[in-house]
Amino acid sequence: MSAIRIDGNAVAAGVRSSVAAGVAGLPGAPTLAVVLVGDDAASEVYVRNKVRSTEEAGMRSVHHRLPASASQSEVEGLIAALNADPEVDGILLQLPLPEGLDADAAIERIDPAKDVDGLTEMSAGRLSLGKPGLRPCTPVGSVILAKHALGPDLSGKHVVVIGRSILVGKPAALLFLAENCTVTIAHSRTADLPALCRTADILVPAVGRAEMVRSDWVKPGAAVIDVGINRVPAPEKGEGKTRLVGDAHFESCAEVAGFITPVPGGVGPMTIACLLRNTVLAACARRGWAVPPQL
Ligand code: NDP
């Protein structure tokens, strides 16, 4: 392996401790409200981690649970109550919602001032207009990791983002554009994707296809920021066992890249760290507090 492995756990720990230091200097503790609908096992783990990390950073978290049988109006009613609660700075609606519920409509009910996931139309619009606002967490984490590898000034770098989802691909592309990168967004209809990827100084696969990006897709010395999280069979660990891999084939890409994020331990840990950061930013904007210099 010639590439430098970007340690997302370490970078995320740095962001979390900056958040904690920033929170310690605020006049009060920001509050994150987490809404979990139903009993999806993976979502329960994510929510537990978010609640724990919020409290470790010195903030308050309130956890609201609704049963899988909750109606759309019950979910939206809870969001409306949280919007109206002056103590709540950020609202996180854990996705996916149980079948039958309309996640887009529920997200749209979140007050944009409390939209710490950056998913409302207002937040997305402000991002695309280049206006200040709350940005989606995973894309922000991807930019932070790229800066960690290449330095704070990414101007002029050619970024190829593979994926154009509302959650990851599009906002990642817009955030790199805001860093003065030259950005290409690739997707399932892109012609000769390997050749396009080979022109990238920063390659950001956000597809959800295990180890799709091979070493001959990577320009020598490029930074690979792998957003993909894919569970694949791992018979070597025992019958029925699985392991997580990214959208890039780590071992072979690491032979060519200059920098590469592993999966797990790359972009993943940045998501919660950036959620905490957004909660502080939302609290400061709402309450008229100065943003802590650490952020
Ligand atoms: P989506 O399924 O919403 O989007 C996938 C995108 O990949 C689409 O734009 C699709 O193109 C494109 N795509 C699919 N197949 C190909 C192909 N063969 N070649 C080129 N492009 C292709 O996924 P998400 O954006 O929600 O998530 C992407 C990945 O990121 C997943 O692995 C997910 O688990 C992971 N993820 C990781 C997070 C983290 O914290 N690290 C957080 C969120 C997601 P088209 O639009 O043309 O269909």
Short mmCIF file of C-alpha atoms in Angstrom, two decimals, residues 48-289:
data_model
loop_
_atom_site.label_atom_id
_atom_site.label_comp_id
_atom_site.label_asym_id
_atom_site.label_seq_id
_atom_site.Cartn_x
_atom_site.Cartn_y
_atom_site.Cartn_z
CA ARG A 48 -28.17 5.32 20.57
CA ASN A 49 -24.80 6.45 19.16
CA LYS A 50 -26.15 9.88 18.29
CA VAL A 51 -27.67 10.36 21.75
CA ARG A 52 -24.47 9.19 23.47
CA SER A 53 -22.19 11.37 21.32
CA THR A 54 -24.42 14.41 21.86
CA GLU A 55 -24.21 14.01 25.62
CA GLU A 56 -20.46 13.34 25.52
CA ALA A 57 -20.04 16.68 23.74
CA GLY A 58 -21.80 18.42 26.65
CA MET A 59 -25.14 18.90 24.88
CA ARG A 60 -28.62 17.72 25.82
CA SER A 61 -30.45 15.15 23.80
CA VAL A 62 -34.10 14.25 23.95
CA HIS A 63 -35.17 11.02 22.40
CA HIS A 64 -38.74 10.63 21.07
CA ARG A 65 -40.03 7.23 20.05
CA LEU A 66 -43.13 6.53 18.04
CA PRO A 67 -44.42 3.04 17.25
CA ALA A 68 -44.14 1.59 13.74
CA SER A 69 -47.91 1.95 13.57
CA ALA A 70 -47.70 5.76 13.97
CA SER A 71 -49.60 7.74 11.35
CA GLN A 72 -48.13 10.44 9.15
CA SER A 73 -49.98 13.08 11.14
CA GLU A 74 -48.60 11.75 14.43
CA VAL A 75 -45.05 11.97 13.07
CA GLU A 76 -45.65 15.44 11.67
CA GLY A 77 -47.43 16.48 14.88
CA LEU A 78 -44.37 15.52 16.93
CA ILE A 79 -42.13 17.48 14.56
CA ALA A 80 -44.43 20.50 14.87
CA ALA A 81 -44.21 20.27 18.68
CA LEU A 82 -40.42 20.13 18.51
CA ASN A 83 -40.37 23.09 16.11
CA ALA A 84 -42.40 25.06 18.66
CA ASP A 85 -40.29 24.01 21.66
CA PRO A 86 -37.85 26.87 22.34
CA GLU A 87 -35.50 24.49 24.17
CA VAL A 88 -34.94 22.35 21.05
CA ASP A 89 -32.14 23.51 18.73
CA GLY A 90 -31.91 20.59 16.34
CA ILE A 91 -34.35 17.95 15.11
CA LEU A 92 -33.14 14.69 13.65
CA LEU A 93 -35.68 12.38 12.07
CA GLN A 94 -34.01 8.97 11.87
CA LEU A 95 -34.45 7.44 8.42
CA PRO A 96 -35.73 5.23 6.95
CA LEU A 97 -39.29 5.60 8.22
CA PRO A 98 -41.47 2.48 8.40
CA GLU A 99 -43.28 1.57 5.22
CA GLY A 100 -46.38 3.63 4.54
CA LEU A 101 -44.92 6.87 5.93
CA ASP A 102 -43.78 9.67 3.64
CA ALA A 103 -40.27 10.65 4.74
CA ASP A 104 -40.00 13.61 2.34
CA ALA A 105 -43.22 15.15 3.63
CA ALA A 106 -42.14 14.62 7.26
CA ILE A 107 -38.69 16.15 6.65
CA GLU A 108 -40.34 19.16 5.03
CA ARG A 109 -42.15 19.84 8.34
CA ILE A 110 -38.85 20.40 10.14
CA ASP A 111 -38.15 24.07 10.84
CA PRO A 112 -35.12 24.82 8.58
CA ALA A 113 -33.51 26.60 11.56
CA LYS A 114 -33.49 23.23 13.35
CA ASP A 115 -32.70 21.08 10.29
CA VAL A 116 -29.41 19.61 11.56
CA ASP A 117 -29.44 16.92 8.86
CA GLY A 118 -29.61 19.64 6.20
CA LEU A 119 -32.30 17.78 4.27
CA THR A 120 -35.18 20.24 3.99
CA GLU A 121 -35.82 21.99 0.68
CA MET A 122 -34.82 25.27 2.32
CA SER A 123 -31.45 23.86 3.40
CA ALA A 124 -30.85 22.24 -0.01
CA GLY A 125 -31.85 25.46 -1.76
CA ARG A 126 -29.56 27.58 0.39
CA LEU A 127 -26.68 25.20 -0.33
CA SER A 128 -27.27 25.36 -4.07
CA LEU A 129 -27.54 29.17 -3.94
CA GLY A 130 -24.31 29.36 -1.95
CA LYS A 131 -26.10 30.96 1.01
CA PRO A 132 -25.32 30.09 4.62
CA GLY A 133 -27.35 27.27 6.13
CA LEU A 134 -27.21 23.84 7.69
CA ARG A 135 -25.45 21.34 5.41
CA PRO A 136 -25.94 17.56 5.18
CA CYS A 137 -23.57 15.78 7.55
CA THR A 138 -21.98 13.01 5.44
CA PRO A 139 -21.02 15.36 2.58
CA VAL A 140 -19.55 17.87 5.05
CA GLY A 141 -17.57 15.01 6.59
CA SER A 142 -16.25 14.07 3.15
CA VAL A 143 -14.98 17.60 2.52
CA ILE A 144 -13.33 17.74 5.96
CA LEU A 145 -11.51 14.46 5.22
CA ALA A 146 -10.36 15.73 1.81
CA LYS A 147 -8.97 18.86 3.49
CA HIS A 148 -7.33 16.75 6.15
CA ALA A 149 -5.49 14.87 3.38
CA LEU A 150 -4.72 17.67 0.92
CA GLY A 151 -4.69 20.79 3.07
CA PRO A 152 -7.31 23.49 3.63
CA ASP A 153 -7.22 24.95 0.10
CA LEU A 154 -8.87 22.60 -2.38
CA SER A 155 -9.17 25.27 -5.12
CA GLY A 156 -8.74 24.01 -8.64
CA LYS A 157 -8.85 20.32 -7.72
CA HIS A 158 -10.93 18.19 -10.02
CA VAL A 159 -13.47 16.31 -7.92
CA VAL A 160 -15.45 13.43 -9.39
CA VAL A 161 -18.43 12.52 -7.21
CA ILE A 162 -19.99 9.21 -8.26
CA GLY A 163 -23.65 9.38 -7.25
CA ARG A 164 -26.26 12.12 -7.46
CA SER A 165 -28.54 11.38 -4.52
CA ILE A 166 -30.15 14.18 -2.54
CA LEU A 167 -28.64 12.79 0.66
CA VAL A 168 -25.02 12.46 -0.47
CA GLY A 169 -23.93 12.91 -4.09
CA LYS A 170 -25.53 16.26 -4.96
CA PRO A 171 -24.73 18.05 -1.69
CA ALA A 172 -21.17 16.66 -1.74
CA ALA A 173 -20.69 18.06 -5.26
CA LEU A 174 -22.06 21.47 -4.20
CA LEU A 175 -19.87 21.58 -1.10
CA PHE A 176 -16.72 20.81 -3.15
CA LEU A 177 -17.83 23.49 -5.63
CA ALA A 178 -18.08 25.94 -2.73
CA GLU A 179 -14.42 25.05 -2.00
CA ASN A 180 -13.59 26.23 -5.54
CA CYS A 181 -13.07 22.74 -6.87
CA THR A 182 -13.98 21.82 -10.44
CA VAL A 183 -16.69 19.24 -9.94
CA THR A 184 -18.03 16.46 -12.13
CA ILE A 185 -21.03 14.46 -10.98
CA ALA A 186 -21.13 10.91 -12.36
CA HIS A 187 -24.05 8.49 -12.12
CA SER A 188 -25.39 5.27 -13.54
CA ARG A 189 -25.65 6.68 -17.08
CA THR A 190 -22.18 8.22 -17.18
CA ALA A 191 -20.17 7.06 -20.21
CA ASP A 192 -16.76 5.48 -19.55
CA LEU A 193 -16.81 6.03 -15.81
CA PRO A 194 -13.32 4.54 -15.23
CA ALA A 195 -11.73 7.03 -17.66
CA LEU A 196 -13.60 9.93 -16.05
CA CYS A 197 -12.56 8.83 -12.57
CA ARG A 198 -8.93 8.68 -13.67
CA THR A 199 -9.08 12.47 -14.18
CA ALA A 200 -10.05 13.10 -10.55
CA ASP A 201 -7.71 14.64 -8.01
CA ILE A 202 -10.39 13.78 -5.44
CA LEU A 203 -12.61 10.78 -6.14
CA VAL A 204 -15.76 10.50 -4.05
CA PRO A 205 -17.69 7.28 -4.70
CA ALA A 206 -21.18 7.49 -3.16
CA VAL A 207 -22.97 4.69 -4.93
CA GLY A 208 -23.63 1.69 -2.73
CA ARG A 209 -21.91 -0.91 -4.93
CA ALA A 210 -19.31 -2.97 -3.12
CA GLU A 211 -15.75 -2.39 -4.33
CA MET A 212 -16.88 -1.05 -7.71
CA VAL A 213 -13.96 1.40 -8.01
CA ARG A 214 -10.83 -0.53 -9.00
CA SER A 215 -7.21 0.59 -8.99
CA ASP A 216 -7.22 1.46 -12.70
CA TRP A 217 -9.99 4.01 -12.03
CA VAL A 218 -7.69 6.00 -9.74
CA LYS A 219 -5.24 8.68 -10.85
CA PRO A 220 -1.85 8.10 -9.21
CA GLY A 221 -1.65 10.22 -6.07
CA ALA A 222 -5.38 11.07 -5.98
CA ALA A 223 -7.41 11.22 -2.75
CA VAL A 224 -10.19 8.63 -2.58
CA ILE A 225 -12.94 9.62 -0.14
CA ASP A 226 -15.12 6.53 -0.06
CA VAL A 227 -18.67 7.26 1.11
CA GLY A 228 -20.11 3.83 0.24
CA ILE A 229 -21.03 1.38 2.96
CA ASN A 230 -21.80 -2.13 1.75
CA ARG A 231 -22.26 -5.34 3.72
CA VAL A 232 -20.81 -8.37 1.96
CA PRO A 233 -20.51 -12.05 2.95
CA ALA A 234 -17.34 -12.89 4.89
CA PRO A 235 -17.14 -16.68 4.95
CA GLU A 236 -13.54 -16.40 6.23
CA LYS A 237 -15.02 -15.07 9.53
CA GLY A 238 -17.38 -18.03 9.81
CA GLU A 239 -20.59 -19.25 8.29
CA GLY A 240 -23.16 -16.52 7.68
CA LYS A 241 -20.75 -13.75 8.78
CA THR A 242 -20.50 -10.44 6.96
CA ARG A 243 -18.16 -7.47 6.81
CA LEU A 244 -18.40 -3.87 5.63
CA VAL A 245 -16.64 -2.64 2.51
CA GLY A 246 -16.71 0.63 0.62
CA ASP A 247 -17.46 1.46 -2.99
CA ALA A 248 -13.70 1.36 -3.70
CA HIS A 249 -11.62 -1.80 -3.57
CA PHE A 250 -9.41 -0.62 -0.72
CA GLU A 251 -6.30 -2.75 -1.12
CA SER A 252 -5.83 -2.26 -4.85
CA CYS A 253 -6.86 1.43 -4.89
CA ALA A 254 -4.45 2.09 -2.02
CA GLU A 255 -1.61 0.95 -4.30
CA VAL A 256 -2.31 3.87 -6.66
CA ALA A 257 -3.98 6.61 -4.61
CA GLY A 258 -2.09 9.17 -2.54
CA PHE A 259 -4.74 9.13 0.19
CA ILE A 260 -7.67 6.83 0.86
CA THR A 261 -10.38 6.47 3.49
CA PRO A 262 -11.07 2.96 4.80
CA VAL A 263 -14.53 1.47 5.31
CA PRO A 264 -15.35 1.22 8.14
CA GLY A 265 -13.45 4.01 9.88
CA GLY A 266 -13.46 6.65 7.13
CA VAL A 267 -16.41 8.85 6.20
CA GLY A 268 -18.81 6.96 8.51
CA PRO A 269 -17.58 8.38 11.84
CA MET A 270 -17.59 11.90 10.38
CA THR A 271 -21.35 11.86 9.97
CA ILE A 272 -22.18 11.95 13.69
CA ALA A 273 -19.34 14.41 14.37
CA CYS A 274 -20.80 16.79 11.77
CA LEU A 275 -24.28 16.33 13.21
CA LEU A 276 -22.96 17.55 16.57
CA ARG A 277 -21.31 20.49 14.86
CA ASN A 278 -24.57 21.34 13.08
CA THR A 279 -26.43 21.22 16.38
CA VAL A 280 -24.08 23.84 17.83
CA LEU A 281 -24.35 25.98 14.68
CA ALA A 282 -28.14 25.76 14.79
CA ALA A 283 -28.22 26.70 18.48
CA CYS A 284 -25.92 29.68 17.92
CA ALA A 285 -27.95 30.96 14.97
CA ARG A 286 -31.29 30.56 16.80
CA ARG A 287 -30.18 31.95 20.11
CA GLY A 288 -27.96 34.74 18.79
CA TRP A 289 -24.80 33.25 20.35
#
